[in-house]
CSV table of C-alpha atoms in Angstrom, one decimal:
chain,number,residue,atom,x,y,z
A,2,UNK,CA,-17.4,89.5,52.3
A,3,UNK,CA,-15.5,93.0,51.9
A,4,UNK,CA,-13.1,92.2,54.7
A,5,UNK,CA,-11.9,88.6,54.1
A,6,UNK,CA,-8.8,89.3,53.1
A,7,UNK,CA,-9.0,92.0,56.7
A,8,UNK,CA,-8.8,89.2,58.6
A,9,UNK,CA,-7.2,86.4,56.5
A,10,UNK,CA,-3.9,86.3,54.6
A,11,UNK,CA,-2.0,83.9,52.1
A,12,UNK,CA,1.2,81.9,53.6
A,13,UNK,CA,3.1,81.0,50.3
A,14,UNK,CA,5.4,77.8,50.1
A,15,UNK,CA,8.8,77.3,48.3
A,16,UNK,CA,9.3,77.6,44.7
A,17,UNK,CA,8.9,74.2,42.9
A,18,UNK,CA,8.3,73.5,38.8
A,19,UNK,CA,5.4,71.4,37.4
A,20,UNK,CA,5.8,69.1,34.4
A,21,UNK,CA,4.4,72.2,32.2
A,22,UNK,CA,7.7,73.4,30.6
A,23,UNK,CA,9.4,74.3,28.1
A,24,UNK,CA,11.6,71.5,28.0
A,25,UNK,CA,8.5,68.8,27.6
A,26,UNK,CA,8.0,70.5,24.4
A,27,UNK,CA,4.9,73.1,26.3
A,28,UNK,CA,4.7,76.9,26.5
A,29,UNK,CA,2.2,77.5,28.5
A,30,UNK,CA,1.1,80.9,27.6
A,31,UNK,CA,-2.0,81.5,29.9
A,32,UNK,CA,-3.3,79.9,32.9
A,33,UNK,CA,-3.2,75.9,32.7
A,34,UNK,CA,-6.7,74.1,32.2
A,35,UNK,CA,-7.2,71.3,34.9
A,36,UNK,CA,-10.3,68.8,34.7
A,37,UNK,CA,-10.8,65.5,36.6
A,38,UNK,CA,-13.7,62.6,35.0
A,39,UNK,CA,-16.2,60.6,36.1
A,40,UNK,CA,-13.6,58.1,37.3
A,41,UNK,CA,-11.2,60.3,39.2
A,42,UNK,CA,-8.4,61.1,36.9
A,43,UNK,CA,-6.7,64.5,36.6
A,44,UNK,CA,-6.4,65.7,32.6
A,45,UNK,CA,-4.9,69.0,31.9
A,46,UNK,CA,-4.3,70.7,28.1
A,47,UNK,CA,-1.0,73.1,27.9
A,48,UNK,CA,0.4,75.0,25.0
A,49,UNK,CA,-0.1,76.7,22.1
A,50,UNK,CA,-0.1,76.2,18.5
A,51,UNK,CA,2.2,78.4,16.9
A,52,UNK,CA,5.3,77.7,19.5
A,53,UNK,CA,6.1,74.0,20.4
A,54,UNK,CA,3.2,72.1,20.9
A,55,UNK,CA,0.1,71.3,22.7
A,56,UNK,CA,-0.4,68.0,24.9
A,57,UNK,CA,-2.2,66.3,27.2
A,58,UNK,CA,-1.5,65.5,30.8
A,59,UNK,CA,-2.6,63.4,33.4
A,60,UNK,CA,-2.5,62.0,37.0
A,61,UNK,CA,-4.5,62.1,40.2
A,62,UNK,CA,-2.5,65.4,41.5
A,63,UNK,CA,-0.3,68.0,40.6
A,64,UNK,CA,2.1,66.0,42.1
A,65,UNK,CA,1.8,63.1,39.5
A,66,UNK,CA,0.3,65.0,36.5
A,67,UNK,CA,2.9,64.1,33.8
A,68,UNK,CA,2.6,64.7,29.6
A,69,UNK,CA,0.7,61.9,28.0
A,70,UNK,CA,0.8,62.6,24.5
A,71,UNK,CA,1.0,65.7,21.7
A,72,UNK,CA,-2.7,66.6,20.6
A,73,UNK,CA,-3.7,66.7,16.7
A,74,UNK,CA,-6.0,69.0,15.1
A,75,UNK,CA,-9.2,67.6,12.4
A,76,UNK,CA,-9.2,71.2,11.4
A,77,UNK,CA,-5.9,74.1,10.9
A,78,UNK,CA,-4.7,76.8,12.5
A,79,UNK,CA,-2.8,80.2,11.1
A,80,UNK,CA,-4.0,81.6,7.5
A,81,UNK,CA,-7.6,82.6,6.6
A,82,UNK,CA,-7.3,81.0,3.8
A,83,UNK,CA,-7.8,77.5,5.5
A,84,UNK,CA,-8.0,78.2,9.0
A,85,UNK,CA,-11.1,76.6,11.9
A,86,UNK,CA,-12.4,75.1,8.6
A,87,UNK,CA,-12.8,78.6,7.3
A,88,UNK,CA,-15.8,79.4,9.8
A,89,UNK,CA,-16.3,83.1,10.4
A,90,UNK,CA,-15.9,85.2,13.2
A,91,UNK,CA,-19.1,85.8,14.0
A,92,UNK,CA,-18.2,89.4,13.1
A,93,UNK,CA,-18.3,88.0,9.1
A,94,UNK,CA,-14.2,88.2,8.9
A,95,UNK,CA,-12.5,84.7,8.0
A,96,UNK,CA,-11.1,83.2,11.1
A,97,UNK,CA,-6.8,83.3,11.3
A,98,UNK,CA,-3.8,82.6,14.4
A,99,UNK,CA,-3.5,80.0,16.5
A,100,UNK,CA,-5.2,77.9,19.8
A,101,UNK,CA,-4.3,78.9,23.3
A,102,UNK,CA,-6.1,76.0,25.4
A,103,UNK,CA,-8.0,77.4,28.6
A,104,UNK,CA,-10.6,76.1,29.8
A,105,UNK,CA,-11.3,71.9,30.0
A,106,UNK,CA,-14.4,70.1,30.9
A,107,UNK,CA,-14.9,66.3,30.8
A,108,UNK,CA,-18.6,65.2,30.1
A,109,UNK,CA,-19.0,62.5,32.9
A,110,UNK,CA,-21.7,60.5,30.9
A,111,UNK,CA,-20.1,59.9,27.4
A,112,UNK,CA,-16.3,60.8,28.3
A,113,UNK,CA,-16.5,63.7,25.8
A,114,UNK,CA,-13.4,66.0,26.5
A,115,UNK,CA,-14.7,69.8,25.7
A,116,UNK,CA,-11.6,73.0,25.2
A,117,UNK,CA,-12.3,76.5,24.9
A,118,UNK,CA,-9.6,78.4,23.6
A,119,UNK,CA,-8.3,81.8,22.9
A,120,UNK,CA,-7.8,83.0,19.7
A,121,UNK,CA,-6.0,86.4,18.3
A,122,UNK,CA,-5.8,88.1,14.5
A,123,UNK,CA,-2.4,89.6,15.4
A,124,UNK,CA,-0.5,85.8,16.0
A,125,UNK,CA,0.1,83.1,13.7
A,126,UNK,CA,-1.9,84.6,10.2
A,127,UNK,CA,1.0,83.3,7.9
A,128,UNK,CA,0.3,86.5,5.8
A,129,UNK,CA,-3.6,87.1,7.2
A,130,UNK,CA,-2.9,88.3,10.5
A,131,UNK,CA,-3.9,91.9,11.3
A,132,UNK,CA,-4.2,94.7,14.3
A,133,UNK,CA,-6.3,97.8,14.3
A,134,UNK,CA,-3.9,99.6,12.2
A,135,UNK,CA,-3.8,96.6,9.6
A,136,UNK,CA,-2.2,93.8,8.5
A,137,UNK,CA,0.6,92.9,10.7
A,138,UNK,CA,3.4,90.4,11.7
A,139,UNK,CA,3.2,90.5,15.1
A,140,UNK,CA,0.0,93.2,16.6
A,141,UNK,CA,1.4,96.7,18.1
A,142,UNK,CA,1.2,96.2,21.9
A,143,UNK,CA,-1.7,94.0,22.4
A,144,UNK,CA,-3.3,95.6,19.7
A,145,UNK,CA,-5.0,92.6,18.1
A,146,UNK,CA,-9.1,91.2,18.8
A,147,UNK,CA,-9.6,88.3,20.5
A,148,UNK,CA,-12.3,86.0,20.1
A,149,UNK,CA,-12.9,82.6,22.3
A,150,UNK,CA,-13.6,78.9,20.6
A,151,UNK,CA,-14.5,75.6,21.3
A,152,UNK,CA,-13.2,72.2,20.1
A,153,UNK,CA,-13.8,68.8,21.6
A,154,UNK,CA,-12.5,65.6,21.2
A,155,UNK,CA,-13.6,61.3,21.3
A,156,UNK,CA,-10.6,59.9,22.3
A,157,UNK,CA,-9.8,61.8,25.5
A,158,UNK,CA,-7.6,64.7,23.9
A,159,UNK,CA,-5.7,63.2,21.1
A,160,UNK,CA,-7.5,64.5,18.5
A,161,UNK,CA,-10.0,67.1,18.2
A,162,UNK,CA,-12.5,69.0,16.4
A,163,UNK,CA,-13.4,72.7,15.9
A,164,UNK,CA,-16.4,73.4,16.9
A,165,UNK,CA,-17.5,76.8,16.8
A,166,UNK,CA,-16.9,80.5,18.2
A,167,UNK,CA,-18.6,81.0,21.3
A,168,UNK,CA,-17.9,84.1,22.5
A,169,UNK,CA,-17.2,87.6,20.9
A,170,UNK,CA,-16.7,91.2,21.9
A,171,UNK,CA,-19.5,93.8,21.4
A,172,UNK,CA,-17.3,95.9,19.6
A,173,UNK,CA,-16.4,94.5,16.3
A,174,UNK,CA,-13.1,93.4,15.5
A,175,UNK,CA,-12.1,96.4,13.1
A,176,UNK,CA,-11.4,100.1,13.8
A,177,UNK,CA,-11.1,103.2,11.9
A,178,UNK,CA,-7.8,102.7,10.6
A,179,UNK,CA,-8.7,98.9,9.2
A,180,UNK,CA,-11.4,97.3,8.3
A,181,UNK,CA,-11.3,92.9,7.1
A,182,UNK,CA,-15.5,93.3,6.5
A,183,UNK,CA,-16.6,95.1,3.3
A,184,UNK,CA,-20.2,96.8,3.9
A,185,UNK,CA,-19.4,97.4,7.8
A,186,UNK,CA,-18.5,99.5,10.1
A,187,UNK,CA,-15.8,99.3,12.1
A,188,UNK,CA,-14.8,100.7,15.9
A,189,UNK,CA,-14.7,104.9,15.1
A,190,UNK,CA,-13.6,106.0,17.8
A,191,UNK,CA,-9.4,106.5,19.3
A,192,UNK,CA,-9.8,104.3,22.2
A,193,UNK,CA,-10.7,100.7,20.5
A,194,UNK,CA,-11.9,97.5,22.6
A,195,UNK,CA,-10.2,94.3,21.9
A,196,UNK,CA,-12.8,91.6,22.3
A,197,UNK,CA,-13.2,89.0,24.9
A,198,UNK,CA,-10.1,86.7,26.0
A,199,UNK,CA,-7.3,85.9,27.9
A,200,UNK,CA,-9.9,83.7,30.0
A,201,UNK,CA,-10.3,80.8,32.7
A,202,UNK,CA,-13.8,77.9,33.2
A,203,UNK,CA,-15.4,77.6,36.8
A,204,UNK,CA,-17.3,74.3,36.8
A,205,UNK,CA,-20.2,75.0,39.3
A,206,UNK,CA,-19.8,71.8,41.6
A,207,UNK,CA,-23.3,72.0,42.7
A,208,UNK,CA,-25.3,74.5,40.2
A,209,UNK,CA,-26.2,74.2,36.5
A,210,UNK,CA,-23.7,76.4,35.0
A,211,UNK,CA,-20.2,76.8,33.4
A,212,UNK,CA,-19.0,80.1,34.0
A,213,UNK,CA,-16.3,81.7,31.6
A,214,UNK,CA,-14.2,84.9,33.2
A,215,UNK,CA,-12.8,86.8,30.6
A,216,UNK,CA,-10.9,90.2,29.9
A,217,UNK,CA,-11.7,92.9,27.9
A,218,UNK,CA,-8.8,95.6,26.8
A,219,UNK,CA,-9.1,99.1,25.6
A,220,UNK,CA,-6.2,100.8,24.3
A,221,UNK,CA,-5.7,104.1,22.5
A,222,UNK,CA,-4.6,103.4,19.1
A,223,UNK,CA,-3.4,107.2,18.6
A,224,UNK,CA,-0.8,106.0,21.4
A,225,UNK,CA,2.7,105.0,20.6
A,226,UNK,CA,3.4,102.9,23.4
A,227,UNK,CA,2.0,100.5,26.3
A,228,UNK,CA,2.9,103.1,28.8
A,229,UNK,CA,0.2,106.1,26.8
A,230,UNK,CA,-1.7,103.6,24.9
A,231,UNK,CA,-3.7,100.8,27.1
A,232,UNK,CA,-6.7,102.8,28.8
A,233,UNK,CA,-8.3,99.6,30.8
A,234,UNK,CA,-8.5,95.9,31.3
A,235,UNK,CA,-11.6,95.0,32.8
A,236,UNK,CA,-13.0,91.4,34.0
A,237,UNK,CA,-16.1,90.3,32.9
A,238,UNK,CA,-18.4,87.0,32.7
A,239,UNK,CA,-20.6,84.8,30.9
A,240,UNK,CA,-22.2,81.4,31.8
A,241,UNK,CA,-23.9,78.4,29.5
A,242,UNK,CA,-25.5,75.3,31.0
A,243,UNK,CA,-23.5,72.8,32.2
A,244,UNK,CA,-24.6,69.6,30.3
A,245,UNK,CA,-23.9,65.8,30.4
A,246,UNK,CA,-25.3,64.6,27.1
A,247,UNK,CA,-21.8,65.6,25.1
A,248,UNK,CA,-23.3,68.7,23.4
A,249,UNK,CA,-22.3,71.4,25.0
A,250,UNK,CA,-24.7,74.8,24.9
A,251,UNK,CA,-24.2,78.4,24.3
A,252,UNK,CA,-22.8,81.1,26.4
A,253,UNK,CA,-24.6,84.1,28.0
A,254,UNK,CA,-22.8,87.4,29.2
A,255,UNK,CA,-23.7,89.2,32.5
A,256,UNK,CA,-25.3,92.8,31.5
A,257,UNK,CA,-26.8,95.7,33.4
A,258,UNK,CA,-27.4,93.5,36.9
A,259,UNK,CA,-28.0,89.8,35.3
A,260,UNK,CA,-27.3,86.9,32.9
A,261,UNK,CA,-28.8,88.6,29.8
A,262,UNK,CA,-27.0,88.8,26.2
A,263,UNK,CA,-25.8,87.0,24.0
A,264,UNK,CA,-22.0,85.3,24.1
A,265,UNK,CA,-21.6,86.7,20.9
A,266,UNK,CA,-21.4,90.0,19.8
A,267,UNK,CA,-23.7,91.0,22.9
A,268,UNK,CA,-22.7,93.5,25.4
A,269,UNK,CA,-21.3,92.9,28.9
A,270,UNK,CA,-20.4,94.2,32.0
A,271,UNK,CA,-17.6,94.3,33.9
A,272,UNK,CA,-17.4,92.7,37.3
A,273,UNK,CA,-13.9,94.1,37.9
A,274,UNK,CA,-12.5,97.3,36.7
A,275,UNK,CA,-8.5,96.3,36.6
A,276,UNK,CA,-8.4,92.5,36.1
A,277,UNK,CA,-5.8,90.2,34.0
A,278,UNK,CA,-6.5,86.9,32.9
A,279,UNK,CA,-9.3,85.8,35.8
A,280,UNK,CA,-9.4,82.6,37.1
A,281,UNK,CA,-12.1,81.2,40.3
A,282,UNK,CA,-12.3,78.5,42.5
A,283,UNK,CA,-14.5,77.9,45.6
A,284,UNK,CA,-13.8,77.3,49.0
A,285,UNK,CA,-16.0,75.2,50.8
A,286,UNK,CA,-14.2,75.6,54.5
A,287,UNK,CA,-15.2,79.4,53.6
A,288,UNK,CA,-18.4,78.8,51.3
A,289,UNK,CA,-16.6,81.8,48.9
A,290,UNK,CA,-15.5,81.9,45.6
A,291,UNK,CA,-12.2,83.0,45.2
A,292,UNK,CA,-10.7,85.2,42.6
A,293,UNK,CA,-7.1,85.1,41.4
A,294,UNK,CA,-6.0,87.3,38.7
A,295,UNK,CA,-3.0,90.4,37.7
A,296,UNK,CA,-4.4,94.2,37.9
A,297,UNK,CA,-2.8,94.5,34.8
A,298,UNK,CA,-3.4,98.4,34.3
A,299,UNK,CA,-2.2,99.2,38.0
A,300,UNK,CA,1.3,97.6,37.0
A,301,UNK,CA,1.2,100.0,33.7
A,302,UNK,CA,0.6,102.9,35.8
A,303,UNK,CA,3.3,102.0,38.2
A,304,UNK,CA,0.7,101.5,41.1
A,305,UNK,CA,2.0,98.9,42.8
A,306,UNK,CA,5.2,98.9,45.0
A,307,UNK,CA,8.3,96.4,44.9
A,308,UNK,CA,7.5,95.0,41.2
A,309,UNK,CA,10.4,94.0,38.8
A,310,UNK,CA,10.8,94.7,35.3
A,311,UNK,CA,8.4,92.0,34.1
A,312,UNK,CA,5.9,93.5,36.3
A,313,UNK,CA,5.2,90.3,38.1
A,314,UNK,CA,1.5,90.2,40.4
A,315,UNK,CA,-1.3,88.8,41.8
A,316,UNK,CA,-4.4,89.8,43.2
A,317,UNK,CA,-6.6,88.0,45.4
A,318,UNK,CA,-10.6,88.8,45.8
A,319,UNK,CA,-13.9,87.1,47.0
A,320,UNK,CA,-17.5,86.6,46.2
A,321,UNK,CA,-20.6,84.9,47.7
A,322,UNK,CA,-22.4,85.2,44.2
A,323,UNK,CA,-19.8,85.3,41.6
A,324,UNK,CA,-20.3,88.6,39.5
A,325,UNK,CA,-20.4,90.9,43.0
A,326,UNK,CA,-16.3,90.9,44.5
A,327,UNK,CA,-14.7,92.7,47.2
A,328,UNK,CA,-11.7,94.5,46.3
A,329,UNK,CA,-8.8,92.9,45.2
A,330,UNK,CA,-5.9,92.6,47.5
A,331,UNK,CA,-2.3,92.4,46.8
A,332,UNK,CA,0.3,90.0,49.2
A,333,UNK,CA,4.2,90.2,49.6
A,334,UNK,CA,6.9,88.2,50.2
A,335,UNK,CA,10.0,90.2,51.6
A,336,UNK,CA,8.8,93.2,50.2
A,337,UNK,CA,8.1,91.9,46.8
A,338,UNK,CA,4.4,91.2,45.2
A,339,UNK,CA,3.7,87.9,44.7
A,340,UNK,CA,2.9,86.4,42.0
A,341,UNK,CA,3.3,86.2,38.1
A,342,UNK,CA,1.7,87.3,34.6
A,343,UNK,CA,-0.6,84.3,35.0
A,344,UNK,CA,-1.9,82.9,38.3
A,345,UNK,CA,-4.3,80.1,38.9
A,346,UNK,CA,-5.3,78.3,42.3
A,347,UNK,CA,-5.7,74.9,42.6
A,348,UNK,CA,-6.7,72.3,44.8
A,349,UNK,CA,-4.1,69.8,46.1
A,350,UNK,CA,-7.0,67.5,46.6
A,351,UNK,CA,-6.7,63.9,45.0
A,352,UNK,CA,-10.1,63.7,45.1
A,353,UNK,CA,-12.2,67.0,44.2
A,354,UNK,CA,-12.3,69.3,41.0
A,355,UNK,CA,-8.8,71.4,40.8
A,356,UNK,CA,-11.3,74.5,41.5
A,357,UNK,CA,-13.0,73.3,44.5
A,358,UNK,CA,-10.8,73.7,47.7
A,359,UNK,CA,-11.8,71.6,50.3
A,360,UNK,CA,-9.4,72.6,52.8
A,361,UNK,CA,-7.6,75.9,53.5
A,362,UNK,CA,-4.1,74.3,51.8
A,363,UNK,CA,-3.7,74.4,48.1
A,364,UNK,CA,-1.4,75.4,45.4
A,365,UNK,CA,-0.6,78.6,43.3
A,366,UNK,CA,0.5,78.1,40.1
A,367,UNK,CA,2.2,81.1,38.3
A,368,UNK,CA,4.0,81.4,34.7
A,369,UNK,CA,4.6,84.6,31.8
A,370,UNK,CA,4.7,84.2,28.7
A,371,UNK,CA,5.4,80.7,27.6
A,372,UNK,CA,8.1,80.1,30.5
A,373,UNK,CA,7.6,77.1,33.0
A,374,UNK,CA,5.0,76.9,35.3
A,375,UNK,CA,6.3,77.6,38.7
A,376,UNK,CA,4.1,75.7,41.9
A,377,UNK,CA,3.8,77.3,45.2
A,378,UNK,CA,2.1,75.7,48.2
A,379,UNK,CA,0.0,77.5,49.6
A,380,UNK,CA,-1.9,78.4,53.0
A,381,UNK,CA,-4.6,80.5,54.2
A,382,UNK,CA,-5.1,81.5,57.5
């Protein structure tokens, strides 16, 4: 497993664009959630709430996918005063911000469509929104706590319901310097953790589980900038059962060596030590899952050669288990990393799940921050 990448490498295609843009209304800020049903169809969910909008796609392939329609929302997003129906955090502090859509998952007996998205304090509070240092407009360098929810929908993505919050940091969302949760106590200590987010869904094609790869950030709040503030940015995972009755279960973090607390508020371990944004497929040429992701804190620290000013990378590792992963590997083109802020692998396959590669060709999809989402072909060999 350690010496895949020894004796493999990645042969990247031309540059093309996929329908998720900026001009179809979309800014796709994350990696793009991609789900095919029962009866073969491709659906993806791009956007986010507090910047254009978010819509549905479909087709059999990347190469057809196209916007459908504009989703709607039974519930709102932005203020605490109103916001996710005005269901907690399951910290106790009113919810607030906006939905970033990613992950998708299509029950194949009633049709139910099922989104997990990401949510911050520091975005979209109309007034509510806060940071560890307090209430903010926008958060100080990433210095806002995440939390991931869930929403589903009947009538295959036009409108949808809020659900619940299924996944929370151990550390609660509140430091020292600010605290939303009379009669608690908040993070103490300088170097505050910002909850679980910024996340991707594995669909195991043959197992029982749904696995959700998330990152966790620690930053320095006595820091003044990103360069002396951020101290890590680890990947970590949890898994619920993956159901076909239209409920959907609970999520269970990987602790200390197995599958063993609780999506919420429990504790977790990380799988990765410097991983962005995590996203997995699996290969069944290779029978090995597949890692994609951005070592985000190697970037900060000016580790990597040939990067531009958006500090633009990917990072390639694989597993035979999915929590144990070789070390990551980084692949150039004319002396420059390849890759983007957000990277996903997909298959080109009309007829299998976009994270199951049946063949050794596939696509790389790569964007930033709510900028187009650029396609590269792909081959490994």
């Amino acid at each position: 497993m350690h010496d895949f990448f020894d004796t493999h490498t990645l042969a990247f295609g031309e540059k093309t664009l996929t329908p998720f843009v900026p001009e179809e209304g979309v800014y796709q800020d994350g990696t793009t959630p991609l789900y095919r049903d029962v009866d073969g169809k491709l659906w993806g969910i791009t956007g986010h709430t507090h910047v254009g909008h978010i819509a549905m796609f479909a087709g059999t392939t990347l190469d057809d996918i196209k916007q459908l329609y504009p989703i709607t929302t039974n519930f709102k997003t932005g203020s605490a005063d109103y916001a996710f129906d005005g269901v907690c955090y399951p910290e106790g502090i009113l919810p607030r911000g906006s939905i970033w859509p990613f992950g998708l998952y299509i029950c194949p007996n009633t049709h139910r469509f099922f989104c997990w998205f990401h949510n911050e304090t520091g975005w979209n509070g109309e007034g509510t929104a806060y940071d560890a240092y307090g209430p903010c407009v926008e958060p100080k360098f990433d210095t806002d706590y995440r939390h991931v929810g869930l929403m589903h929908s009947d009538d295959e993505g036009r409108t949808w319901s809020f659900d619940r919050w299924v996944l929370t940091g151990y550390e609660p969302s509140a430091s020292r310097l600010y605290n939303p949760a009379p009669g608690t106590i908040g993070q103490q200590e300088d170097e505050v953790t910002f909850g679980c987010g910024d996340f991707s869904i594995f669909v195991e094609p043959d197992g029982d589980y749904i696995y959700l790869f998330y990152s966790k950030i620690t930053i320095d709040i006595t820091g003044d900038s990103i360069a002396n503030g951020w101290r890590s940015c680890c990947g970590c995972v949890a898994r619920c059962l993956k159901r076909t009755d239209g409920f959907m279960g609970d999520f269970v973090k990987y602790y200390d060596g197995a599958f063993s607390e609780a999506g919420n508020l429990g504790r977790e371990t990380a799988i990765l030590p410097d991983c962005w944004h995590p996203r997995v497929v699996y290969s069944r040429p290779h029978d090995r899952y597949i890692m994609i992701s951005k070592p985000i804190m190697a970037t900060k620290l000016g580790q990597i050669e040939g990067l531009d000013i958006r500090r633009k990378v990917a990072q390639f590792c694989v597993s035979e288990d999915l929590v144990n992963w070789s070390t990551p590997k980084v692949f150039y083109v004319d002396g420059i990393p390849f890759g983007n802020h957000y990277n996903a692998i997909v298959s080109d396959d009309p007829a299998s799940q976009p994270h199951v590669l049946t063949s050794d060709t596939f696509s790389i999809l790569c964007n930033h921050n709510a900028t187009a989402v650029e396609r590269y072909k792909t081959r490994l060999v």
